Tab-separated table of C-alpha atoms in Angstrom:
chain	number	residue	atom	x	y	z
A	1	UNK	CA	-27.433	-1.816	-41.225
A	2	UNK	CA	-28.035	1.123	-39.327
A	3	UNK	CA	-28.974	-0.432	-36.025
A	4	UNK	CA	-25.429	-2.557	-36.328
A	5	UNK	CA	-23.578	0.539	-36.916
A	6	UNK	CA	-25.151	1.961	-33.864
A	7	UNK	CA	-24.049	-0.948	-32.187
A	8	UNK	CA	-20.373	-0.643	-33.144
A	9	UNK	CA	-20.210	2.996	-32.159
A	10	UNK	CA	-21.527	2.502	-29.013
A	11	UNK	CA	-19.332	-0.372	-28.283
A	12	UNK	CA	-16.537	1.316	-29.595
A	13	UNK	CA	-17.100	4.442	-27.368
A	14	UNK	CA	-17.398	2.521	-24.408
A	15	UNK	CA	-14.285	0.827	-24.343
A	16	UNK	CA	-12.424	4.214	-25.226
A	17	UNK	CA	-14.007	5.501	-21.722
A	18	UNK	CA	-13.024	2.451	-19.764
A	19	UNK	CA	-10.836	3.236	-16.969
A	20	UNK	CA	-7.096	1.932	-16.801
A	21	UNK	CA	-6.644	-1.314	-16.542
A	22	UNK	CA	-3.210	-0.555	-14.380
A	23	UNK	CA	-2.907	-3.811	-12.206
A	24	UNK	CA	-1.647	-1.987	-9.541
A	25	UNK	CA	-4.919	0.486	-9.088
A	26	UNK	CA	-5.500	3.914	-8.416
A	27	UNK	CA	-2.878	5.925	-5.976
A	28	UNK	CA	-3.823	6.730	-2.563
A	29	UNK	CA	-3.390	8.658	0.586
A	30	UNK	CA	-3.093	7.505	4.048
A	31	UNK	CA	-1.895	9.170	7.415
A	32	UNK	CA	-0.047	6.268	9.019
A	33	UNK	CA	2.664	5.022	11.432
A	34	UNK	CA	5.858	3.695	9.927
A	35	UNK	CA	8.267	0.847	11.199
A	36	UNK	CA	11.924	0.776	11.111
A	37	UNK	CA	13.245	-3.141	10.551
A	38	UNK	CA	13.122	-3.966	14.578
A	39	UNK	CA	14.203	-7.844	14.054
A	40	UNK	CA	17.359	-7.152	16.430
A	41	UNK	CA	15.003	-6.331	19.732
A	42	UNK	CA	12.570	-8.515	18.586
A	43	UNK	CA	10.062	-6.251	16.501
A	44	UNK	CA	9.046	-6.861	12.895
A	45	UNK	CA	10.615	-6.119	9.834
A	46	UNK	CA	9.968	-2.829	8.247
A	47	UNK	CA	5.868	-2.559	7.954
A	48	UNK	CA	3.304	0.467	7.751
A	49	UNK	CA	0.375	0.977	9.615
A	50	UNK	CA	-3.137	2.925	9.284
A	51	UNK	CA	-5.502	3.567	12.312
A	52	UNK	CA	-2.355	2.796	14.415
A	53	UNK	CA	-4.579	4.670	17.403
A	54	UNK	CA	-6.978	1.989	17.090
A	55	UNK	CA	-6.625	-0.932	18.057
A	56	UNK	CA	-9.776	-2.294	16.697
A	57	UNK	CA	-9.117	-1.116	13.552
A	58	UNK	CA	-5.550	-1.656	12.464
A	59	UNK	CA	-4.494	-2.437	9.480
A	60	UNK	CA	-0.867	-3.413	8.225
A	61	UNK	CA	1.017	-3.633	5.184
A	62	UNK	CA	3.913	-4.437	3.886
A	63	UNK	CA	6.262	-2.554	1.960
A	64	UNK	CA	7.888	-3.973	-1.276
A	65	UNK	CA	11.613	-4.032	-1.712
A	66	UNK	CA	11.428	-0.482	-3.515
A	67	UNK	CA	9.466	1.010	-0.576
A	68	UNK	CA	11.658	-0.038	2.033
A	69	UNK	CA	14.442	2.299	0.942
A	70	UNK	CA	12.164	4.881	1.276
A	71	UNK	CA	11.028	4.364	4.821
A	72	UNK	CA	14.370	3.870	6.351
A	73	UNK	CA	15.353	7.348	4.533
A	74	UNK	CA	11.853	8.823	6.148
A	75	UNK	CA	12.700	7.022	9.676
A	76	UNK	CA	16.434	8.213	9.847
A	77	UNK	CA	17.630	6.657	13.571
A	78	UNK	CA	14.279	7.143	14.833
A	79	UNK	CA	12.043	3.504	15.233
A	80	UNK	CA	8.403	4.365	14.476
A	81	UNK	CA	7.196	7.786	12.403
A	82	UNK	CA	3.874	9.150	11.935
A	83	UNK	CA	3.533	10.266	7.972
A	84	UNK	CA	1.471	11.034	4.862
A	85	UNK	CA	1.842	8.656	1.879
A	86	UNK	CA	1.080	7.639	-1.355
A	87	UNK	CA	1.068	4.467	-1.994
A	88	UNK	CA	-0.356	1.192	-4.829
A	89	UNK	CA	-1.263	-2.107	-3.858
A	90	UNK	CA	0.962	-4.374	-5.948
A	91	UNK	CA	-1.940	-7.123	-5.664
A	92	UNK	CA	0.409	-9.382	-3.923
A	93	UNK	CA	0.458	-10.972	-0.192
A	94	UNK	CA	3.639	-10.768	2.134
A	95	UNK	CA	5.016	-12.101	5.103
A	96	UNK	CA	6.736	-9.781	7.588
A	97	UNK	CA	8.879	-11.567	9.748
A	98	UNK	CA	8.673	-10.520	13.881
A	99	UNK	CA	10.548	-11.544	16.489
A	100	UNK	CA	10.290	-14.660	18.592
A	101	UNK	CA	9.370	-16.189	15.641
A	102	UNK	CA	5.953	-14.307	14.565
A	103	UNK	CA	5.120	-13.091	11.751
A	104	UNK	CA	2.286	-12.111	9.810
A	105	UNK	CA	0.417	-11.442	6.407
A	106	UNK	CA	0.150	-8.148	4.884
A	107	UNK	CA	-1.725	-6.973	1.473
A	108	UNK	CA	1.849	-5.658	-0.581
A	109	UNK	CA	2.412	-1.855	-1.745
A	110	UNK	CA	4.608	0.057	-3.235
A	111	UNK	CA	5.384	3.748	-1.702
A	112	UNK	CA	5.333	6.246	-4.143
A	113	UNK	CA	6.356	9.397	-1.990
A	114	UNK	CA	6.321	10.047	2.331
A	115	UNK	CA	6.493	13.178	3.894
């Protein structure tokens, strides 16, 4: 009886100390160079990129629907902007659309804050 109650409690107190379970994971923080929506001279659609200096080791994302809002009101007129964010993966893929008809795969996150 005591050894099973042991048990219990320990069970117990380890699933009280798992971590979140939020789908979206943990926030984090990136210096990276934004993209306006450039489909009219043949760019790509709004997109966000880390190691931008790099060409070796790029890596792009895409912005959900919520995010873009935020990175035209970052960009202003301008095209391209270095900045700090925050940001989630949603868990989702998505396809940025370029022009001439390219296009390509991007891991999905939301934007929680630029500056």
């Amino acid at each position: 009886m005591k050894t099973t109650l042991i048990f219990l409690m320990t069970v117990l107190g380890l699933a009280m100390c798992r971590e979140s379970d939020d789908p979206k994971g943990p926030e984090l923080r990136d210096d990276v160079m934004l993209y306006a929506n450039g489909l009219a001279y043949d760019g790509c659609e709004q997109h966000v990129v880390l190691n931008w200096n790099d060409p070796n080791k790029v890596v792009r994302y895409a912005p959900d629907a919520e995010s873009v809002s935020l990175i035209d009101s970052f960009l202003g007129k301008e095209t391209q902007k270095q900045g700090d964010i925050i940001y989630k993966f949603t868990g989702l893929k998505k396809t940025v659309q370029c022009g001439w008809g390219s296009k390509f795969e991007a891991d999905e996150i939301t934007i929680v804050s630029i500056r």
